[in-house]
Structures are given as structure tokens and as C-alpha cells.
XYZ file of C-alpha atoms in Angstrom:
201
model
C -32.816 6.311 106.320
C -35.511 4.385 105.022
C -37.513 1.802 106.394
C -37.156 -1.767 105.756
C -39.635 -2.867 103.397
C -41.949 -6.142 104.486
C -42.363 -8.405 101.391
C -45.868 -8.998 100.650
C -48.019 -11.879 102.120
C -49.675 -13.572 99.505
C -50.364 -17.593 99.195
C -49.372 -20.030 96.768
C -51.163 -18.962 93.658
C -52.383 -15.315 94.490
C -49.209 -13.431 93.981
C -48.399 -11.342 90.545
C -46.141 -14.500 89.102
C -49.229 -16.298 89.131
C -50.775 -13.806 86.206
C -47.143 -13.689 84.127
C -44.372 -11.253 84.120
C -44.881 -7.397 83.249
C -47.107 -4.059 84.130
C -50.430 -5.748 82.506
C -49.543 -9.057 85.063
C -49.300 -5.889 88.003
C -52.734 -4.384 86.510
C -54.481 -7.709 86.469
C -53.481 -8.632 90.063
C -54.571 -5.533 91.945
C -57.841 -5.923 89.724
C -58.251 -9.698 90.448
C -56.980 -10.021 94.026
C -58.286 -6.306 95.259
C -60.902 -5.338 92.601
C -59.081 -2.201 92.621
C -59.249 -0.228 89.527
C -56.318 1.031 87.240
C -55.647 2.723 84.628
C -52.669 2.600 81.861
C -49.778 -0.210 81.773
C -46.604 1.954 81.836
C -46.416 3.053 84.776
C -49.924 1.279 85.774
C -52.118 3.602 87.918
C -54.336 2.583 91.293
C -57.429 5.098 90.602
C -58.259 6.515 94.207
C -61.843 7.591 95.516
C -63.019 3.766 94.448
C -62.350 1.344 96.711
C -59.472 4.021 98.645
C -58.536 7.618 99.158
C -55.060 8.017 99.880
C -54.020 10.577 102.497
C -50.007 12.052 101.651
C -47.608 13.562 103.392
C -43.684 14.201 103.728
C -42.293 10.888 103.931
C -40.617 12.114 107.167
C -43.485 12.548 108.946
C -45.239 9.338 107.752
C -41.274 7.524 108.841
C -42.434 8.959 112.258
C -46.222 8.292 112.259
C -45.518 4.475 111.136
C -43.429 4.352 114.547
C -46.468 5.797 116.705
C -49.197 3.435 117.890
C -51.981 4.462 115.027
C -53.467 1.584 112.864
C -53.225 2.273 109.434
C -54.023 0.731 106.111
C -51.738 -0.137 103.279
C -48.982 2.169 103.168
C -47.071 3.087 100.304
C -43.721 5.358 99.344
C -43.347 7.560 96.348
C -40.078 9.622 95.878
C -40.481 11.963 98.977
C -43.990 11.234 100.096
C -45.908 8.883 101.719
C -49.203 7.215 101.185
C -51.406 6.159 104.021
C -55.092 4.282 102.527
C -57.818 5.204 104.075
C -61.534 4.307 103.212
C -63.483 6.607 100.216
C -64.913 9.394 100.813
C -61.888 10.263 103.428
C -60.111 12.619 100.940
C -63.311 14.501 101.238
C -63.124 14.731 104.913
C -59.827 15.800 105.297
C -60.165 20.029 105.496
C -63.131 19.552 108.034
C -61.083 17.449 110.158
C -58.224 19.442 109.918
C -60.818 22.645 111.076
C -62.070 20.439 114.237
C -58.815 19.279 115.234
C -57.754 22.213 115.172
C -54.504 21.894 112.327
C -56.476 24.088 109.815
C -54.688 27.514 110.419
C -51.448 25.792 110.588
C -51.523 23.948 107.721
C -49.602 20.873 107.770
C -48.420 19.563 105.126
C -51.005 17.314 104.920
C -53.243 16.008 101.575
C -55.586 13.948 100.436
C -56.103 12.520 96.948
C -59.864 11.168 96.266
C -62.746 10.547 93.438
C -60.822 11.680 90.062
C -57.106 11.037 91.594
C -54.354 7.985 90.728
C -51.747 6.904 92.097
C -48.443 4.834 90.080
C -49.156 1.310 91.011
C -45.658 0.002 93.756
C -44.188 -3.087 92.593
C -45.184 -6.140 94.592
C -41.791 -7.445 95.193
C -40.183 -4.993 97.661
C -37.398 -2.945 96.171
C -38.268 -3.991 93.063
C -38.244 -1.421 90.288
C -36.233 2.096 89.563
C -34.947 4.640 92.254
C -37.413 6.353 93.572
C -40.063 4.542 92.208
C -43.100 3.667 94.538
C -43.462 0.504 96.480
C -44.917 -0.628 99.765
C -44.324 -0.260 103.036
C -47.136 -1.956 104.549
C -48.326 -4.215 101.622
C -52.072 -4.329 100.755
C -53.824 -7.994 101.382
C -56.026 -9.758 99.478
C -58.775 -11.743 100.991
C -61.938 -13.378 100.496
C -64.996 -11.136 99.177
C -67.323 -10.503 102.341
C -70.680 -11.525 102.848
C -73.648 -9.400 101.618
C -73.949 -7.667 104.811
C -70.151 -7.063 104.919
C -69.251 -4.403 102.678
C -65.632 -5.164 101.186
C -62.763 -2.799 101.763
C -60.436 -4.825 100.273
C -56.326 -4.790 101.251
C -57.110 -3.411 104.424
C -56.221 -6.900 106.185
C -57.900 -9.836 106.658
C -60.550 -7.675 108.884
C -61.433 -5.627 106.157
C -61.224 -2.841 108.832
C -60.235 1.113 107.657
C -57.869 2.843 109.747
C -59.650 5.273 112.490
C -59.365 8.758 110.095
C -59.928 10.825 112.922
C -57.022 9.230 114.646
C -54.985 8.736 111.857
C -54.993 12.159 110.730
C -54.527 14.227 113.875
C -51.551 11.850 113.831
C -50.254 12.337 110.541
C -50.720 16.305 111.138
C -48.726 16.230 114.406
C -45.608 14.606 112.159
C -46.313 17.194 109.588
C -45.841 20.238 112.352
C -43.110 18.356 113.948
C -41.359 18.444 110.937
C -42.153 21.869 109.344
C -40.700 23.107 113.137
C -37.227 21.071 112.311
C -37.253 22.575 109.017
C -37.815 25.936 110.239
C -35.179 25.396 112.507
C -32.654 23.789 110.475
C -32.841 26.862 108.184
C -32.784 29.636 111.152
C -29.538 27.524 112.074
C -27.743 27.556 108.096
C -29.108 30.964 107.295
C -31.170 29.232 104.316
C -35.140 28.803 103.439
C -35.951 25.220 103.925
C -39.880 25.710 103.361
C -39.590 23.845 99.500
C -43.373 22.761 98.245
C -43.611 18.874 98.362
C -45.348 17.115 95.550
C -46.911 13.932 95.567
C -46.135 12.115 92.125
């Protein structure tokens, strides 16, 4: 079942209307209102390791992790995996964290995509666009460019605040086990392999 999508909060003025219809309108806005950069106009592309890294897992686990007390960032849905934005550099972190947490030899199905990566740009209306198409869960927000001494991680909220990535991936790797284990189950019960790669596309 999926989740109910929140439609985006954006003023009078700031949303995509305000920069005409179409995927150059989308590209324009999340370069304008988030100074994120993209790439192409059809689909448009977020490029990650910039201004995010985007941690992704089976959209079942991140359908249970968006129900557990753990502050994330902008949170997005593609096909059968999810998209939790975390601060740059946090793609990078990810296998060491896994180690020290202990999740390493277990390997959840848990990834990161960082410098070099991209992402299809989600529609800002939600449910807007083709089946299966990627949209937002948890909306990015755009705000007002911080002071010198505030470094800017824009669409993070009007705190300009990451998630905690320690937090938020011991977290996402729990949901990841927990639902490997119901898999595993599930297919000891029907007599079948359930253990399918995911991909994030």
C-alpha cells in the first residue's frame, strides 16, 4: 500500500507554475529554488554528491523506517525503491558505517548513490506523472540562502539541518534485515526464492 503523498509547501510565487509548464520549468525550479544541479530535460536528472547524496533502499523498508521516529531529509519514491537525502559526502560513509554498526557482514540491502550519481527529477505536484515514475514523499523546501557562516543545505527544511546519518542508517539497515527475514520466510513458506536483486532507477 503506498503512502499518501504530502503536496509540496511552496508560497505564492516559488512553485514550478511560476517558471511555465514542462521538464525545462521542473529543471529551472530545483536550480532556482534549491541550487541543485541537473542534468537533461526528458526525464530531468537531480545530480547527487553536490548539494545531496541519496541513501536507497527497498521501498518496504523505507514504508517502515518513515513510520519510526528518525528525522530524515527529503524523501523520494522510484518504482520499488526509496530515496532518503542525506548531506554530501554521506554516500561515501556508508560501508564504514555499515562495518561499525555492525550490518556489514549481513548486508542489507542498503546503498548509497554520491559524487558522479543522478537521480530522475519527481514531479512537484504529487501523483503527478506516469506509473511508477518518481515523486516525493517528503517534499524538499526551499528557503532563504544562509548567512556566510551558515553553510546552505538547501531542501532540508527551513533549518537547513541534515538528517543524523549515523541514526538514519542503522535505521534504514534494521528495515532492510527486517525485510530480507520476511522474504526469506515468505519463500521457505511457498517453496520459491524470493531473494530478486533490487535496482534503483
Amino acid at each position: 500500500m503506498a503512502l499518501p503523498v504530502p503536496p509540496p509547501r511552496s508560497s505564492p510565487g516559488t512553485g514550478p507554475d511560476s517558471f511555465g509548464p514542462g521538464p525545462a520549468a521542473l529543471a529551472r525550479w530545483y536550480e532556482r529554488k534549491l541550487g541543485w544541479a541537473t542534468e537533461g530535460r526528458a526525464p530531468v536528472r537531480l545530480l547527487t554528491g553536490v548539494r545531496f547524496d541519496v541513501l536507497e533502499l527497498p521501498a518496504e523498508a523505507g514504508r517502515a523506517l518513515l513510520r519510526r521516529p528518525v528525522r530524515t531529509g527529503p524523501v523520494l519514491l522510484s518504482s520499488d525503491r526509496m530515496g532518503l537525502l542525506v548531506a554530501p559526502g554521506g554516500a561515501d560513509e556508508l560501508p564504514g558505517l555499515l562495518d561499525w554498526l555492525e550490518w556489514g557482514p549481513v548486508a542489507p540491502d542498503l546503498t548509497a548513490l554520491g559524487a558522479g550519481g543522478r537521480i530522475t527529477a519527481p514531479a512537484l505536484r504529487g501523483g503527478a506523472g506516469s506509473p511508477g515514475a518518481a515523486l516525493w514523499l517528503r517534499p524538499p523546501e526551499p528557503r532563504l540562502p544562509p548567512g556566510p557562516a551558515l553553510p546552505a543545505l538547501a531542501g532540508f527544511g527551513s533549518g537547513g539541518d541534515a538528517p543524523d546519518l549515523v541514526r538514519l542508517v542503522d535505521a534504514a539497515a534494521t528495515e532492510c534485515h527486517r525485510v530480507r527475514l520476511s522474504r526469506a520466510r515468505a519463500g521457505l513458506r511457498d517453496g520459491s526464492a524470493s531473494d530478486q536483486p533490487l535496482a534503483f532507477s
